[in-house]
């Protein structure tokens, strides 16, 4: 049941610059909703990896940004992976719209840092706008940040200069200085229209939807519209903020989106060697900086990197570079990009070629937590990507892997962890919360380091989920192209009583290892009584579009009891 305004009706107010006070109300926190709808597809994605002054430029997916209101252009800049709004004056708004996006049922998300949360006079509203129209009509999913870092969420409907508050709730969570706020808003349906919102401190677990409202008013917005961002200050002094990420997915396919001309093809098509890795024509110079990165905000761009990069800082970006990796054989498991440190936060690894000059049984491509990896070409490593939360730290991994091409790991007959040689996987997930594996091409194939094993080139897995560190939570694997391996996808509860995840809308090839001359494993789930896997039968065969089903030759198989 939807929570209502105390009066039973929405409160309507007149605004000039676009802000209203959050009504005091007590509501019930809603039960969890699925993290991704079955037919979701990206329509917008921007991590602001460009330099623009007084404007916002174009998103890699979603087209050009329009600054709203136009008079706020001077406070907007984009550089070093952030959209910054400097000196937002009291009682003024600043934001932007992706008008080339059109989507009816939509989920959008952002990541934002507000400066000065300890200031008692702070009151900053940040919102995602959904079904936005050219006349200013939209639904807003809002988070309010006030002095002391207190958070509140609300939803509203706008029409020109009018904004109708539909309700909201004050949250128990707070943020500290330098900590980002994550916001998600979702709008679905036409009569009624359901609007949902949730917000949480970056690094915390993703909560259930915290507030929802069903809008059946005659003024409801029942048709598709654009996606936008809105910020408003009711503070006593100017406010600075940085927006690190904005993205949106259509939930029903009734959408259009415009990729920017400079975006890699992998942002809208099947990742391959031709559209991932270092972009064609990029001029590279040798990297001469430190291999252990301790400076927050470090950017490595357009470099040939010889040596493994150990990240021990916040907001580091590695992009458009060729990672030759280290020349030694590490004693323990590491990576060409090692994000195991407790100091890692908001690491971005994008459009790189990751191919070790000296592969080893202990060198993965990217390993750790708190990172986004997208549009990389990863090959010849031990595992392509290793994901887990920091042992002894937060249970959150906070990892998104999107649009990468991962294939041909390097197999060795000797391994410090396995008696039968290396077990090579495109992606190995050993635990943690908040993990999304979306739109990648991952092939469970190997080449010989010193020899191939009994499975030949089809060894390991494209993706393996094996809970060696901590249980996984909010793990979504969707819209990938997957093939190869002894098992293409392997799911194991391992050290914990149960394993739960979503595996949906992926396309599978048929090039798995053939056991005993007649048996293949495409999706292999160990101990089915201890496993809960949502979306299994939404996965399809790549060659004919037929859905996978449970059965020896049908794609989904269970092992053990």
PDB file of C-alpha atoms in Angstrom, residues 109-361:
ATOM      1  CA  UNK A 109      20.420   6.729 -10.255  1.00  0.00           C
ATOM      2  CA  UNK A 110      23.068   9.244  -9.241  1.00  0.00           C
ATOM      3  CA  UNK A 111      26.049   9.632  -6.950  1.00  0.00           C
ATOM      4  CA  UNK A 112      26.635  13.077  -5.432  1.00  0.00           C
ATOM      5  CA  UNK A 113      28.922  14.681  -2.841  1.00  0.00           C
ATOM      6  CA  UNK A 114      27.822  17.840  -1.029  1.00  0.00           C
ATOM      7  CA  UNK A 115      30.521  20.040   0.511  1.00  0.00           C
ATOM      8  CA  UNK A 116      30.065  21.353   4.050  1.00  0.00           C
ATOM      9  CA  UNK A 117      27.681  18.801   5.553  1.00  0.00           C
ATOM     10  CA  UNK A 118      28.768  19.868   9.052  1.00  0.00           C
ATOM     11  CA  UNK A 119      27.387  23.382   8.425  1.00  0.00           C
ATOM     12  CA  UNK A 120      24.189  23.799  10.430  1.00  0.00           C
ATOM     13  CA  UNK A 121      22.789  26.119   7.755  1.00  0.00           C
ATOM     14  CA  UNK A 122      23.032  23.539   4.970  1.00  0.00           C
ATOM     15  CA  UNK A 123      19.862  22.491   3.154  1.00  0.00           C
ATOM     16  CA  UNK A 124      20.460  21.109  -0.321  1.00  0.00           C
ATOM     17  CA  UNK A 125      17.942  19.242  -2.492  1.00  0.00           C
ATOM     18  CA  UNK A 126      19.215  16.880  -5.194  1.00  0.00           C
ATOM     19  CA  UNK A 127      16.738  15.120  -7.466  1.00  0.00           C
ATOM     20  CA  UNK A 128      16.445  12.832 -10.443  1.00  0.00           C
ATOM     21  CA  UNK A 129      13.794  13.965 -12.904  1.00  0.00           C
ATOM     22  CA  UNK A 130      11.766  11.317 -14.748  1.00  0.00           C
ATOM     23  CA  UNK A 131       9.258  11.626 -17.630  1.00  0.00           C
ATOM     24  CA  UNK A 132      10.502  15.201 -18.043  1.00  0.00           C
ATOM     25  CA  UNK A 133       8.648  17.271 -20.663  1.00  0.00           C
ATOM     26  CA  UNK A 134       9.659  20.353 -22.618  1.00  0.00           C
ATOM     27  CA  UNK A 135       7.165  22.438 -20.611  1.00  0.00           C
ATOM     28  CA  UNK A 136       8.935  21.603 -17.358  1.00  0.00           C
ATOM     29  CA  UNK A 137       6.599  18.833 -16.227  1.00  0.00           C
ATOM     30  CA  UNK A 138       8.364  15.909 -14.530  1.00  0.00           C
ATOM     31  CA  UNK A 139       8.397  13.587 -11.577  1.00  0.00           C
ATOM     32  CA  UNK A 140      11.213  14.205  -9.100  1.00  0.00           C
ATOM     33  CA  UNK A 141      12.806  11.612  -6.841  1.00  0.00           C
ATOM     34  CA  UNK A 142      14.554  13.798  -4.271  1.00  0.00           C
ATOM     35  CA  UNK A 143      17.054  13.549  -1.463  1.00  0.00           C
ATOM     36  CA  UNK A 144      17.555  16.418   0.973  1.00  0.00           C
ATOM     37  CA  UNK A 145      20.920  16.870   2.744  1.00  0.00           C
ATOM     38  CA  UNK A 146      20.900  19.157   5.792  1.00  0.00           C
ATOM     39  CA  UNK A 147      23.377  20.254   8.448  1.00  0.00           C
ATOM     40  CA  UNK A 148      25.037  17.336  10.198  1.00  0.00           C
ATOM     41  CA  UNK A 149      24.600  15.186   7.099  1.00  0.00           C
ATOM     42  CA  UNK A 150      20.962  14.255   7.796  1.00  0.00           C
ATOM     43  CA  UNK A 151      19.056  12.734   4.854  1.00  0.00           C
ATOM     44  CA  UNK A 152      15.426  12.738   3.789  1.00  0.00           C
ATOM     45  CA  UNK A 153      13.721  11.478   0.627  1.00  0.00           C
ATOM     46  CA  UNK A 154      10.580  12.682  -1.123  1.00  0.00           C
ATOM     47  CA  UNK A 155       8.759  12.555  -4.453  1.00  0.00           C
ATOM     48  CA  UNK A 156       7.046  15.390  -6.286  1.00  0.00           C
ATOM     49  CA  UNK A 157       5.381  16.276  -9.564  1.00  0.00           C
ATOM     50  CA  UNK A 158       6.165  19.514 -11.405  1.00  0.00           C
ATOM     51  CA  UNK A 159       4.227  21.517 -13.986  1.00  0.00           C
ATOM     52  CA  UNK A 160       5.966  24.672 -15.157  1.00  0.00           C
ATOM     53  CA  UNK A 161       6.709  26.675 -11.996  1.00  0.00           C
ATOM     54  CA  UNK A 162       4.369  24.587  -9.850  1.00  0.00           C
ATOM     55  CA  UNK A 163       5.647  21.667  -7.811  1.00  0.00           C
ATOM     56  CA  UNK A 164       3.308  19.298  -5.987  1.00  0.00           C
ATOM     57  CA  UNK A 165       4.836  17.455  -3.055  1.00  0.00           C
ATOM     58  CA  UNK A 166       3.547  13.898  -3.076  1.00  0.00           C
ATOM     59  CA  UNK A 167       5.181  12.898   0.213  1.00  0.00           C
ATOM     60  CA  UNK A 168       8.419  11.842   1.814  1.00  0.00           C
ATOM     61  CA  UNK A 169      10.225  10.463   4.828  1.00  0.00           C
ATOM     62  CA  UNK A 170      13.195  11.430   6.999  1.00  0.00           C
ATOM     63  CA  UNK A 171      15.903   8.751   7.032  1.00  0.00           C
ATOM     64  CA  UNK A 172      17.953   7.499   9.984  1.00  0.00           C
ATOM     65  CA  UNK A 173      21.140   7.474   7.889  1.00  0.00           C
ATOM     66  CA  UNK A 174      23.598  10.386   7.731  1.00  0.00           C
ATOM     67  CA  UNK A 175      26.626  11.265   5.619  1.00  0.00           C
ATOM     68  CA  UNK A 176      29.946  12.715   6.722  1.00  0.00           C
ATOM     69  CA  UNK A 177      32.122  15.265   4.964  1.00  0.00           C
ATOM     70  CA  UNK A 178      33.451  13.863   1.696  1.00  0.00           C
ATOM     71  CA  UNK A 179      31.000  10.941   1.616  1.00  0.00           C
ATOM     72  CA  UNK A 180      28.769  10.667  -1.420  1.00  0.00           C
ATOM     73  CA  UNK A 181      25.019  10.136  -1.384  1.00  0.00           C
ATOM     74  CA  UNK A 182      23.520   7.575  -3.742  1.00  0.00           C
ATOM     75  CA  UNK A 183      20.015   8.265  -5.029  1.00  0.00           C
ATOM     76  CA  UNK A 184      17.658   6.084  -7.065  1.00  0.00           C
ATOM     77  CA  UNK A 185      14.240   6.968  -8.414  1.00  0.00           C
ATOM     78  CA  UNK A 186      11.807   4.835 -10.349  1.00  0.00           C
ATOM     79  CA  UNK A 187       8.564   5.630 -12.175  1.00  0.00           C
ATOM     80  CA  UNK A 188       6.192   2.991 -13.602  1.00  0.00           C
ATOM     81  CA  UNK A 189       2.636   2.704 -14.855  1.00  0.00           C
ATOM     82  CA  UNK A 190       0.095   5.142 -16.280  1.00  0.00           C
ATOM     83  CA  UNK A 191      -2.990   4.983 -14.033  1.00  0.00           C
ATOM     84  CA  UNK A 192      -1.923   5.127 -11.363  1.00  0.00           C
ATOM     85  CA  UNK A 193       1.675   6.204 -11.844  1.00  0.00           C
ATOM     86  CA  UNK A 194       3.944   4.734  -9.161  1.00  0.00           C
ATOM     87  CA  UNK A 195       6.972   6.799  -8.086  1.00  0.00           C
ATOM     88  CA  UNK A 196       9.597   5.240  -5.793  1.00  0.00           C
ATOM     89  CA  UNK A 197      12.724   6.663  -4.188  1.00  0.00           C
ATOM     90  CA  UNK A 198      15.622   5.584  -2.003  1.00  0.00           C
ATOM     91  CA  UNK A 199      18.864   7.230  -0.895  1.00  0.00           C
ATOM     92  CA  UNK A 200      21.785   6.012   1.179  1.00  0.00           C
ATOM     93  CA  UNK A 201      25.377   6.909   2.098  1.00  0.00           C
ATOM     94  CA  UNK A 202      27.874   5.616  -0.423  1.00  0.00           C
ATOM     95  CA  UNK A 203      29.496   2.458   0.898  1.00  0.00           C
ATOM     96  CA  UNK A 204      26.400   1.315   2.785  1.00  0.00           C
ATOM     97  CA  UNK A 205      24.133  -1.480   1.596  1.00  0.00           C
ATOM     98  CA  UNK A 206      21.449  -0.587  -0.909  1.00  0.00           C
ATOM     99  CA  UNK A 207      18.169  -0.267   1.024  1.00  0.00           C
ATOM    100  CA  UNK A 208      14.663  -1.255  -0.020  1.00  0.00           C
ATOM    101  CA  UNK A 209      12.571   1.453  -1.617  1.00  0.00           C
ATOM    102  CA  UNK A 210      12.074   3.916   1.232  1.00  0.00           C
ATOM    103  CA  UNK A 211       9.052   5.802  -0.070  1.00  0.00           C
ATOM    104  CA  UNK A 212       6.540   5.330  -2.855  1.00  0.00           C
ATOM    105  CA  UNK A 213       3.465   7.164  -4.059  1.00  0.00           C
ATOM    106  CA  UNK A 214       0.722   6.112  -6.468  1.00  0.00           C
ATOM    107  CA  UNK A 215      -0.420   9.114  -8.488  1.00  0.00           C
ATOM    108  CA  UNK A 216      -3.929   8.864  -9.919  1.00  0.00           C
ATOM    109  CA  UNK A 217      -4.528  12.617 -10.082  1.00  0.00           C
ATOM    110  CA  UNK A 218      -5.757  14.053 -13.374  1.00  0.00           C
ATOM    111  CA  UNK A 219      -2.451  15.956 -13.585  1.00  0.00           C
ATOM    112  CA  UNK A 220      -0.378  12.760 -13.488  1.00  0.00           C
ATOM    113  CA  UNK A 221       2.286  12.338 -16.209  1.00  0.00           C
ATOM    114  CA  UNK A 222       1.320   9.249 -18.190  1.00  0.00           C
ATOM    115  CA  UNK A 223       3.622   9.365 -21.216  1.00  0.00           C
ATOM    116  CA  UNK A 224       7.326   8.945 -21.875  1.00  0.00           C
ATOM    117  CA  UNK A 225       9.773  11.746 -21.209  1.00  0.00           C
ATOM    118  CA  UNK A 226      13.394  12.698 -20.719  1.00  0.00           C
ATOM    119  CA  UNK A 227      15.733  12.158 -17.769  1.00  0.00           C
ATOM    120  CA  UNK A 228      17.244  15.035 -15.817  1.00  0.00           C
ATOM    121  CA  UNK A 229      18.989  16.180 -12.648  1.00  0.00           C
ATOM    122  CA  UNK A 230      17.784  19.040 -10.420  1.00  0.00           C
ATOM    123  CA  UNK A 231      19.563  20.718  -7.507  1.00  0.00           C
ATOM    124  CA  UNK A 232      18.248  23.471  -5.270  1.00  0.00           C
ATOM    125  CA  UNK A 233      19.768  25.253  -2.273  1.00  0.00           C
ATOM    126  CA  UNK A 234      17.796  26.488   0.698  1.00  0.00           C
ATOM    127  CA  UNK A 235      21.056  26.953   2.579  1.00  0.00           C
ATOM    128  CA  UNK A 236      22.139  30.127   4.322  1.00  0.00           C
ATOM    129  CA  UNK A 237      25.325  30.345   2.213  1.00  0.00           C
ATOM    130  CA  UNK A 238      26.512  29.203  -1.248  1.00  0.00           C
ATOM    131  CA  UNK A 239      26.902  25.430  -1.639  1.00  0.00           C
ATOM    132  CA  UNK A 240      29.379  23.364  -3.673  1.00  0.00           C
ATOM    133  CA  UNK A 241      28.568  19.862  -4.890  1.00  0.00           C
ATOM    134  CA  UNK A 242      29.963  17.223  -7.232  1.00  0.00           C
ATOM    135  CA  UNK A 243      27.904  14.728  -9.212  1.00  0.00           C
ATOM    136  CA  UNK A 244      29.992  11.679 -10.089  1.00  0.00           C
ATOM    137  CA  UNK A 245      27.539   9.445 -11.923  1.00  0.00           C
ATOM    138  CA  UNK A 246      24.130   9.663 -13.572  1.00  0.00           C
ATOM    139  CA  UNK A 247      22.492   6.711 -15.322  1.00  0.00           C
ATOM    140  CA  UNK A 248      19.044   5.484 -16.286  1.00  0.00           C
ATOM    141  CA  UNK A 249      17.487   2.285 -17.565  1.00  0.00           C
ATOM    142  CA  UNK A 250      14.219   1.769 -19.386  1.00  0.00           C
ATOM    143  CA  UNK A 251      12.153  -0.941 -17.706  1.00  0.00           C
ATOM    144  CA  UNK A 252       9.981  -1.855 -20.660  1.00  0.00           C
ATOM    145  CA  UNK A 253      11.815  -1.183 -23.910  1.00  0.00           C
ATOM    146  CA  UNK A 254       9.631   1.858 -24.710  1.00  0.00           C
ATOM    147  CA  UNK A 255      12.624   4.120 -24.933  1.00  0.00           C
ATOM    148  CA  UNK A 256      15.161   5.782 -27.135  1.00  0.00           C
ATOM    149  CA  UNK A 257      18.655   6.950 -26.323  1.00  0.00           C
ATOM    150  CA  UNK A 258      21.374   8.753 -28.241  1.00  0.00           C
ATOM    151  CA  UNK A 259      25.017   7.706 -27.729  1.00  0.00           C
ATOM    152  CA  UNK A 260      27.563  10.492 -27.966  1.00  0.00           C
ATOM    153  CA  UNK A 261      29.738  10.314 -31.061  1.00  0.00           C
ATOM    154  CA  UNK A 262      32.864   9.709 -29.004  1.00  0.00           C
ATOM    155  CA  UNK A 263      31.385   6.826 -27.013  1.00  0.00           C
ATOM    156  CA  UNK A 264      32.893   3.376 -27.616  1.00  0.00           C
ATOM    157  CA  UNK A 265      30.693   0.995 -29.516  1.00  0.00           C
ATOM    158  CA  UNK A 266      30.592  -1.253 -26.449  1.00  0.00           C
ATOM    159  CA  UNK A 267      28.325   1.261 -24.713  1.00  0.00           C
ATOM    160  CA  UNK A 268      25.516   0.219 -27.077  1.00  0.00           C
ATOM    161  CA  UNK A 269      26.608  -3.077 -28.727  1.00  0.00           C
ATOM    162  CA  UNK A 270      28.334  -6.396 -28.095  1.00  0.00           C
ATOM    163  CA  UNK A 271      31.811  -5.791 -26.655  1.00  0.00           C
ATOM    164  CA  UNK A 272      34.654  -7.184 -28.768  1.00  0.00           C
ATOM    165  CA  UNK A 273      38.304  -6.512 -29.536  1.00  0.00           C
ATOM    166  CA  UNK A 274      37.251  -3.789 -31.979  1.00  0.00           C
ATOM    167  CA  UNK A 275      35.298  -1.618 -29.537  1.00  0.00           C
ATOM    168  CA  UNK A 276      36.930  -2.124 -26.139  1.00  0.00           C
ATOM    169  CA  UNK A 277      40.371  -1.332 -24.798  1.00  0.00           C
ATOM    170  CA  UNK A 278      42.442   1.683 -25.773  1.00  0.00           C
ATOM    171  CA  UNK A 279      40.410   3.660 -28.344  1.00  0.00           C
ATOM    172  CA  UNK A 280      41.792   3.565 -31.863  1.00  0.00           C
ATOM    173  CA  UNK A 281      44.098   6.480 -32.623  1.00  0.00           C
ATOM    174  CA  UNK A 282      44.973   7.198 -28.978  1.00  0.00           C
ATOM    175  CA  UNK A 283      48.550   8.413 -28.576  1.00  0.00           C
ATOM    176  CA  UNK A 284      50.225   6.728 -25.595  1.00  0.00           C
ATOM    177  CA  UNK A 285      53.240   7.867 -23.598  1.00  0.00           C
ATOM    178  CA  UNK A 286      55.130   5.905 -20.947  1.00  0.00           C
ATOM    179  CA  UNK A 287      53.793   6.267 -17.418  1.00  0.00           C
ATOM    180  CA  UNK A 288      56.528   7.462 -15.029  1.00  0.00           C
ATOM    181  CA  UNK A 289      54.472   8.077 -11.887  1.00  0.00           C
ATOM    182  CA  UNK A 290      54.244   5.913  -8.773  1.00  0.00           C
ATOM    183  CA  UNK A 291      52.809   2.390  -9.063  1.00  0.00           C
ATOM    184  CA  UNK A 292      51.308   2.652  -5.585  1.00  0.00           C
ATOM    185  CA  UNK A 293      48.668   5.379  -5.864  1.00  0.00           C
ATOM    186  CA  UNK A 294      48.069   7.234  -2.601  1.00  0.00           C
ATOM    187  CA  UNK A 295      46.948  10.633  -3.942  1.00  0.00           C
ATOM    188  CA  UNK A 296      43.163  11.123  -4.058  1.00  0.00           C
ATOM    189  CA  UNK A 297      41.858  12.088  -7.481  1.00  0.00           C
ATOM    190  CA  UNK A 298      44.853  10.704  -9.436  1.00  0.00           C
ATOM    191  CA  UNK A 299      44.130  10.344 -13.174  1.00  0.00           C
ATOM    192  CA  UNK A 300      46.217   8.080 -15.420  1.00  0.00           C
ATOM    193  CA  UNK A 301      45.160   8.761 -19.004  1.00  0.00           C
ATOM    194  CA  UNK A 302      46.764   7.760 -22.303  1.00  0.00           C
ATOM    195  CA  UNK A 303      49.716   5.860 -20.827  1.00  0.00           C
ATOM    196  CA  UNK A 304      51.770   2.722 -21.327  1.00  0.00           C
ATOM    197  CA  UNK A 305      51.954   1.341 -17.775  1.00  0.00           C
ATOM    198  CA  UNK A 306      54.719  -1.126 -16.911  1.00  0.00           C
ATOM    199  CA  UNK A 307      54.076  -2.558 -13.464  1.00  0.00           C
ATOM    200  CA  UNK A 308      51.062  -3.415 -11.333  1.00  0.00           C
ATOM    201  CA  UNK A 309      49.059  -0.449 -10.044  1.00  0.00           C
ATOM    202  CA  UNK A 310      48.191  -0.683  -6.352  1.00  0.00           C
ATOM    203  CA  UNK A 311      45.385   1.713  -5.506  1.00  0.00           C
ATOM    204  CA  UNK A 312      45.324   3.168  -1.995  1.00  0.00           C
ATOM    205  CA  UNK A 313      43.290   6.358  -2.551  1.00  0.00           C
ATOM    206  CA  UNK A 314      39.876   7.751  -3.411  1.00  0.00           C
ATOM    207  CA  UNK A 315      38.459   8.784  -6.788  1.00  0.00           C
ATOM    208  CA  UNK A 316      41.323   7.403  -8.874  1.00  0.00           C
ATOM    209  CA  UNK A 317      40.778   7.058 -12.646  1.00  0.00           C
ATOM    210  CA  UNK A 318      42.737   4.830 -15.044  1.00  0.00           C
ATOM    211  CA  UNK A 319      41.629   5.200 -18.649  1.00  0.00           C
ATOM    212  CA  UNK A 320      42.682   4.990 -22.303  1.00  0.00           C
ATOM    213  CA  UNK A 321      45.883   3.169 -21.328  1.00  0.00           C
ATOM    214  CA  UNK A 322      47.727  -0.053 -22.106  1.00  0.00           C
ATOM    215  CA  UNK A 323      48.523  -1.935 -18.901  1.00  0.00           C
ATOM    216  CA  UNK A 324      51.526  -4.198 -19.449  1.00  0.00           C
ATOM    217  CA  UNK A 325      51.401  -5.105 -15.733  1.00  0.00           C
ATOM    218  CA  UNK A 326      54.281  -6.277 -13.550  1.00  0.00           C
ATOM    219  CA  UNK A 327      57.312  -8.306 -14.558  1.00  0.00           C
ATOM    220  CA  UNK A 328      57.585 -10.239 -11.279  1.00  0.00           C
ATOM    221  CA  UNK A 329      55.671 -13.245  -9.978  1.00  0.00           C
ATOM    222  CA  UNK A 330      53.839 -12.048  -6.891  1.00  0.00           C
ATOM    223  CA  UNK A 331      53.815 -14.249  -3.789  1.00  0.00           C
ATOM    224  CA  UNK A 332      50.076 -13.788  -3.260  1.00  0.00           C
ATOM    225  CA  UNK A 333      47.125 -13.050  -5.459  1.00  0.00           C
ATOM    226  CA  UNK A 334      47.251  -9.533  -6.911  1.00  0.00           C
ATOM    227  CA  UNK A 335      46.254  -7.735 -10.074  1.00  0.00           C
ATOM    228  CA  UNK A 336      47.412  -5.437 -12.813  1.00  0.00           C
ATOM    229  CA  UNK A 337      45.055  -3.091 -10.983  1.00  0.00           C
ATOM    230  CA  UNK A 338      44.947  -4.035  -7.295  1.00  0.00           C
ATOM    231  CA  UNK A 339      42.030  -2.468  -5.389  1.00  0.00           C
ATOM    232  CA  UNK A 340      42.298  -4.507  -2.186  1.00  0.00           C
ATOM    233  CA  UNK A 341      43.277  -1.611   0.082  1.00  0.00           C
ATOM    234  CA  UNK A 342      40.815  -0.273   2.661  1.00  0.00           C
ATOM    235  CA  UNK A 343      41.590   3.193   1.266  1.00  0.00           C
ATOM    236  CA  UNK A 344      40.113   2.424  -2.172  1.00  0.00           C
ATOM    237  CA  UNK A 345      36.919   4.305  -2.991  1.00  0.00           C
ATOM    238  CA  UNK A 346      35.223   5.158  -6.292  1.00  0.00           C
ATOM    239  CA  UNK A 347      37.976   3.761  -8.527  1.00  0.00           C
ATOM    240  CA  UNK A 348      37.226   3.966 -12.267  1.00  0.00           C
ATOM    241  CA  UNK A 349      39.021   1.717 -14.779  1.00  0.00           C
ATOM    242  CA  UNK A 350      37.812   2.337 -18.319  1.00  0.00           C
ATOM    243  CA  UNK A 351      38.807   1.864 -21.952  1.00  0.00           C
ATOM    244  CA  UNK A 352      42.089   0.172 -21.122  1.00  0.00           C
ATOM    245  CA  UNK A 353      43.831  -2.792 -22.682  1.00  0.00           C
ATOM    246  CA  UNK A 354      44.943  -5.061 -19.822  1.00  0.00           C
ATOM    247  CA  UNK A 355      47.336  -7.711 -21.113  1.00  0.00           C
ATOM    248  CA  UNK A 356      50.354  -8.722 -18.995  1.00  0.00           C
ATOM    249  CA  UNK A 357      53.719  -8.922 -20.705  1.00  0.00           C
ATOM    250  CA  UNK A 358      54.533 -11.595 -18.120  1.00  0.00           C
ATOM    251  CA  UNK A 359      51.425 -13.535 -17.114  1.00  0.00           C
ATOM    252  CA  UNK A 360      51.547 -15.489 -13.844  1.00  0.00           C
ATOM    253  CA  UNK A 361      49.353 -17.742 -11.721  1.00  0.00           C
TER     254      UNK A 361
END
